[in-house]
Amino acid sequence: MGMAIDIDIRDDLPVRDLQEILDDAFGWLRWVDETFSTYRPESQVSRVGRGELALEDCDPRLREVLDRCEELRGLTDGYFDVRASPGGALDPSGLVKGWAVELASERAARAGTANHCINAGGDVRLRGVPEPGTPWRVGIVHPLDPRALTMVVALSDGAVATSGLYERGLHVFDPHTHRPATELGSVSVIGPSLTLADAYATAALAMGTDAPAWLSGLEGYESLVIDAGGHAWWSAGFPAYRVA
């Protein structure tokens, strides 16, 4: 995926069990990269995008992802679009990373770890606690100064996703104009599913200054928006997560 992925397990498990959990999680994430990477010309998603591979001949999970992307296109007034880039290339990356990490966390939970954190380039899925009585803490990077944090949030079971310009530059496009999204510096979304939090953050970044009004209507998800000038807005329930 072109990023560091960290898995922090806090359960007291035998070393062999821990190794099996990690091997399974990273094996799954490598498969996702091989299947969905738009940087790999031989990946299934690249071949589908070029018209070399029919959807019915793909892995069912690729079809599942594209179906969910189409649902999200409707839910976001068209701002989440797998063909938003100027050339119209097929790119479901705005959903794939969150979806992949969400399922990696589910696999780890089924294997016996109730307390873990998976961080994929700032998109984080959390379960349980790092230690009794203490929630996980996640720092949100400031989009105008990657060396600084905007704030720190705390939660136990849930997800934090951030879409911004500080890591990959102008990589999110407004599907209606096919121009790079430049009005916002970053959007962070907190909620129960990293799959949806990641997609919502991507769509909101594409919306620009219309994002706060749309985000405020999302049930079960809270958000923080920082515009290109450094001004911040947050949803009504977001302060409940803030610790610093």
Short mmCIF file of C-alpha atoms in Angstrom, two decimals:
data_model
loop_
_atom_site.label_atom_id
_atom_site.label_comp_id
_atom_site.label_asym_id
_atom_site.label_seq_id
_atom_site.Cartn_x
_atom_site.Cartn_y
_atom_site.Cartn_z
CA MET A 1 0.00 0.00 0.00
CA GLY A 2 3.04 2.25 -0.02
CA MET A 3 2.83 2.98 3.70
CA ALA A 4 3.93 1.64 7.05
CA ILE A 5 1.34 -0.50 8.83
CA ASP A 6 1.72 -1.09 12.57
CA ILE A 7 -0.09 -3.69 14.66
CA ASP A 8 0.05 -3.27 18.43
CA ILE A 9 -1.39 -6.23 20.40
CA ARG A 10 -1.84 -5.83 24.15
CA ASP A 11 -3.23 -9.27 25.05
CA ASP A 12 -1.22 -11.69 27.16
CA LEU A 13 -0.96 -14.48 24.60
CA PRO A 14 1.71 -17.11 23.90
CA VAL A 15 4.38 -15.95 21.48
CA ARG A 16 3.35 -18.60 18.96
CA ASP A 17 -0.25 -17.32 18.97
CA LEU A 18 0.91 -13.73 18.57
CA GLN A 19 3.10 -14.68 15.62
CA GLU A 20 0.24 -16.52 13.94
CA ILE A 21 -2.06 -13.52 14.38
CA LEU A 22 0.53 -11.15 12.90
CA ASP A 23 1.37 -13.48 10.02
CA ASP A 24 -2.31 -13.81 9.15
CA ALA A 25 -2.97 -10.06 9.33
CA PHE A 26 0.03 -9.08 7.23
CA GLY A 27 -0.64 -11.93 4.80
CA TRP A 28 -4.15 -10.58 4.28
CA LEU A 29 -2.87 -7.03 3.79
CA ARG A 30 -0.31 -8.21 1.24
CA TRP A 31 -3.07 -9.98 -0.68
CA VAL A 32 -5.13 -6.78 -0.68
CA ASP A 33 -2.16 -4.85 -2.02
CA GLU A 34 -1.54 -7.39 -4.77
CA THR A 35 -5.21 -7.35 -5.76
CA PHE A 36 -6.18 -3.69 -5.38
CA SER A 37 -3.01 -1.65 -5.90
CA THR A 38 -3.37 0.87 -8.73
CA TYR A 39 0.45 1.03 -8.83
CA ARG A 40 0.71 -2.62 -9.86
CA PRO A 41 -0.13 -3.09 -13.56
CA GLU A 42 -0.78 -6.79 -12.94
CA SER A 43 -3.28 -6.28 -10.08
CA GLN A 44 -6.87 -7.27 -10.67
CA VAL A 45 -8.12 -3.72 -10.19
CA SER A 46 -5.62 -2.39 -12.75
CA ARG A 47 -6.60 -5.06 -15.27
CA VAL A 48 -10.31 -4.36 -14.75
CA GLY A 49 -9.67 -0.65 -15.17
CA ARG A 50 -7.94 -1.28 -18.51
CA GLY A 51 -10.75 -3.57 -19.68
CA GLU A 52 -8.50 -6.65 -19.71
CA LEU A 53 -10.38 -8.54 -17.00
CA ALA A 54 -14.13 -8.94 -16.63
CA LEU A 55 -15.67 -8.41 -13.21
CA GLU A 56 -17.24 -11.87 -13.24
CA ASP A 57 -13.73 -13.34 -13.53
CA CYS A 58 -12.38 -11.37 -10.54
CA ASP A 59 -12.12 -12.34 -6.92
CA PRO A 60 -15.58 -11.85 -5.32
CA ARG A 61 -14.09 -9.41 -2.82
CA LEU A 62 -13.15 -7.02 -5.60
CA ARG A 63 -16.75 -7.03 -6.79
CA GLU A 64 -17.87 -6.50 -3.18
CA VAL A 65 -15.62 -3.45 -2.85
CA LEU A 66 -16.81 -1.92 -6.12
CA ASP A 67 -20.43 -2.48 -5.10
CA ARG A 68 -19.82 -0.69 -1.81
CA CYS A 69 -18.09 2.15 -3.65
CA GLU A 70 -21.16 2.56 -5.82
CA GLU A 71 -23.38 2.70 -2.73
CA LEU A 72 -21.13 5.37 -1.25
CA ARG A 73 -21.28 7.39 -4.44
CA GLY A 74 -25.00 7.70 -3.87
CA LEU A 75 -24.66 8.46 -0.15
CA THR A 76 -22.12 11.24 -0.75
CA ASP A 77 -23.87 13.12 -3.57
CA GLY A 78 -21.32 11.72 -5.98
CA TYR A 79 -18.25 13.00 -4.10
CA PHE A 80 -16.99 9.49 -3.46
CA ASP A 81 -16.28 8.21 -6.95
CA VAL A 82 -13.84 5.51 -8.07
CA ARG A 83 -13.30 7.41 -11.32
CA ALA A 84 -12.82 10.90 -9.89
CA SER A 85 -9.32 11.48 -11.28
CA PRO A 86 -8.94 13.52 -14.50
CA GLY A 87 -8.24 10.46 -16.65
CA GLY A 88 -11.14 8.50 -15.18
CA ALA A 89 -8.93 5.57 -14.12
CA LEU A 90 -10.55 3.02 -11.81
CA ASP A 91 -9.29 3.69 -8.28
CA PRO A 92 -11.22 2.39 -5.24
CA SER A 93 -8.33 3.25 -2.88
CA GLY A 94 -10.54 5.65 -0.88
CA LEU A 95 -12.41 2.62 0.46
CA VAL A 96 -9.87 -0.19 0.16
CA LYS A 97 -7.43 0.88 2.87
CA GLY A 98 -10.06 1.29 5.57
CA TRP A 99 -11.86 -1.87 4.46
CA ALA A 100 -8.64 -3.91 4.47
CA VAL A 101 -7.63 -2.77 7.96
CA GLU A 102 -11.17 -3.27 9.28
CA LEU A 103 -11.09 -6.89 8.12
CA ALA A 104 -7.54 -7.38 9.43
CA SER A 105 -8.81 -6.28 12.83
CA GLU A 106 -11.77 -8.66 12.60
CA ARG A 107 -9.44 -11.54 11.73
CA ALA A 108 -7.19 -10.70 14.68
CA ALA A 109 -10.19 -10.52 17.03
CA ARG A 110 -11.44 -13.93 15.88
CA ALA A 111 -7.97 -15.33 16.48
CA GLY A 112 -8.06 -14.25 20.12
CA THR A 113 -6.86 -10.67 20.53
CA ALA A 114 -9.45 -8.41 22.14
CA ASN A 115 -7.06 -5.50 22.68
CA HIS A 116 -5.19 -4.21 19.66
CA CYS A 117 -4.52 -1.22 17.45
CA ILE A 118 -3.83 -1.32 13.70
CA ASN A 119 -2.47 1.89 12.20
CA ALA A 120 -2.20 2.17 8.41
CA GLY A 121 -0.78 5.54 7.47
CA GLY A 122 -2.91 7.40 10.01
CA ASP A 123 -6.09 5.36 9.53
CA VAL A 124 -6.52 3.50 12.80
CA ARG A 125 -8.74 0.62 13.98
CA LEU A 126 -8.87 0.11 17.74
CA ARG A 127 -10.26 -2.67 19.91
CA GLY A 128 -10.35 -2.95 23.67
CA VAL A 129 -7.80 -0.98 25.67
CA PRO A 130 -3.99 -0.73 25.79
CA GLU A 131 -4.13 -1.31 29.55
CA PRO A 132 -6.97 -1.67 32.07
CA GLY A 133 -8.96 1.51 32.55
CA THR A 134 -7.11 3.46 29.85
CA PRO A 135 -8.46 4.06 26.35
CA TRP A 136 -6.30 4.18 23.25
CA ARG A 137 -5.02 7.63 22.29
CA VAL A 138 -4.60 8.70 18.68
CA GLY A 139 -2.80 11.84 17.57
CA ILE A 140 -4.18 13.74 14.56
CA VAL A 141 -1.43 15.35 12.52
CA HIS A 142 -1.77 19.04 11.66
CA PRO A 143 -2.16 19.35 7.87
CA LEU A 144 -0.07 22.53 7.67
CA ASP A 145 2.74 21.22 9.89
CA PRO A 146 3.25 17.43 9.73
CA ARG A 147 5.62 17.66 12.71
CA ALA A 148 2.79 18.87 14.95
CA LEU A 149 -0.47 17.41 16.21
CA THR A 150 -3.80 19.17 15.85
CA MET A 151 -5.14 17.28 18.84
CA VAL A 152 -5.26 13.87 20.50
CA VAL A 153 -8.43 11.81 20.73
CA ALA A 154 -9.21 8.85 22.98
CA LEU A 155 -11.47 5.85 22.37
CA SER A 156 -11.64 2.13 23.01
CA ASP A 157 -13.55 0.32 20.26
CA GLY A 158 -13.77 2.22 17.02
CA ALA A 159 -11.89 3.86 14.19
CA VAL A 160 -10.16 7.11 13.31
CA ALA A 161 -9.56 7.98 9.65
CA THR A 162 -7.89 11.09 8.27
CA SER A 163 -7.76 12.21 4.66
CA GLY A 164 -5.43 15.12 3.99
CA LEU A 165 -2.83 16.71 1.78
CA TYR A 166 0.24 16.44 4.01
CA GLU A 167 1.22 12.84 3.13
CA ARG A 168 0.44 12.43 -0.58
CA GLY A 169 -0.23 15.98 -1.77
CA LEU A 170 -3.11 16.65 -4.16
CA HIS A 171 -4.38 13.08 -4.54
CA VAL A 172 -8.12 13.58 -3.95
CA PHE A 173 -10.23 14.99 -6.78
CA ASP A 174 -13.66 16.58 -6.98
CA PRO A 175 -15.54 14.09 -9.19
CA HIS A 176 -17.79 16.86 -10.53
CA THR A 177 -14.93 19.00 -11.85
CA HIS A 178 -12.09 16.41 -11.96
CA ARG A 179 -9.87 19.03 -10.32
CA PRO A 180 -7.75 18.43 -7.20
CA ALA A 181 -9.47 19.14 -3.89
CA THR A 182 -7.61 22.12 -2.40
CA GLU A 183 -10.05 23.93 -0.08
CA LEU A 184 -9.43 21.69 2.94
CA GLY A 185 -6.19 20.63 4.58
CA SER A 186 -7.57 17.52 6.25
CA VAL A 187 -10.71 15.74 7.38
CA SER A 188 -10.73 13.31 10.32
CA VAL A 189 -13.69 11.04 11.02
CA ILE A 190 -14.31 8.92 14.15
CA GLY A 191 -16.84 6.10 14.22
CA PRO A 192 -17.45 2.37 14.60
CA SER A 193 -16.25 1.28 11.13
CA LEU A 194 -12.92 2.19 9.56
CA THR A 195 -14.33 1.20 6.17
CA LEU A 196 -16.92 3.97 6.34
CA ALA A 197 -14.80 6.46 8.29
CA ASP A 198 -12.09 6.29 5.62
CA ALA A 199 -14.58 6.68 2.75
CA TYR A 200 -16.43 9.53 4.49
CA ALA A 201 -13.16 11.39 5.10
CA THR A 202 -12.17 11.02 1.43
CA ALA A 203 -15.57 12.23 0.20
CA ALA A 204 -15.57 15.18 2.60
CA LEU A 205 -12.12 16.28 1.47
CA ALA A 206 -13.41 16.30 -2.12
CA MET A 207 -16.44 18.38 -1.08
CA GLY A 208 -14.34 21.25 0.17
CA THR A 209 -16.09 23.89 2.27
CA ASP A 210 -19.44 22.11 1.89
CA ALA A 211 -18.08 19.21 3.94
CA PRO A 212 -19.00 20.38 7.48
CA ALA A 213 -22.70 20.60 6.68
CA TRP A 214 -22.68 17.11 5.15
CA LEU A 215 -20.57 15.57 7.91
CA SER A 216 -22.85 16.94 10.63
CA GLY A 217 -25.64 14.74 9.28
CA LEU A 218 -23.76 11.44 9.56
CA GLU A 219 -25.29 9.23 12.22
CA GLY A 220 -22.78 7.58 14.55
CA TYR A 221 -19.75 9.43 13.15
CA GLU A 222 -18.02 12.57 14.41
CA SER A 223 -15.56 14.69 12.47
CA LEU A 224 -12.88 17.36 12.51
CA VAL A 225 -12.23 19.58 9.48
CA ILE A 226 -9.25 21.89 9.00
CA ASP A 227 -9.31 24.10 5.95
CA ALA A 228 -6.35 25.14 3.82
CA GLY A 229 -5.91 28.26 5.95
CA GLY A 230 -5.71 26.32 9.22
CA HIS A 231 -9.23 27.13 10.48
CA ALA A 232 -10.93 24.25 12.32
CA TRP A 233 -14.53 23.02 12.56
CA TRP A 234 -15.80 19.98 14.43
CA SER A 235 -19.11 18.19 14.72
CA ALA A 236 -21.23 18.48 17.86
CA GLY A 237 -20.09 15.17 19.34
CA PHE A 238 -16.41 15.39 18.47
CA PRO A 239 -15.26 17.11 21.71
CA ALA A 240 -16.28 14.00 23.66
CA TYR A 241 -13.24 12.24 22.16
CA ARG A 242 -10.77 15.09 22.60
CA VAL A 243 -8.14 14.79 25.34
CA ALA A 244 -5.58 17.41 24.24
#
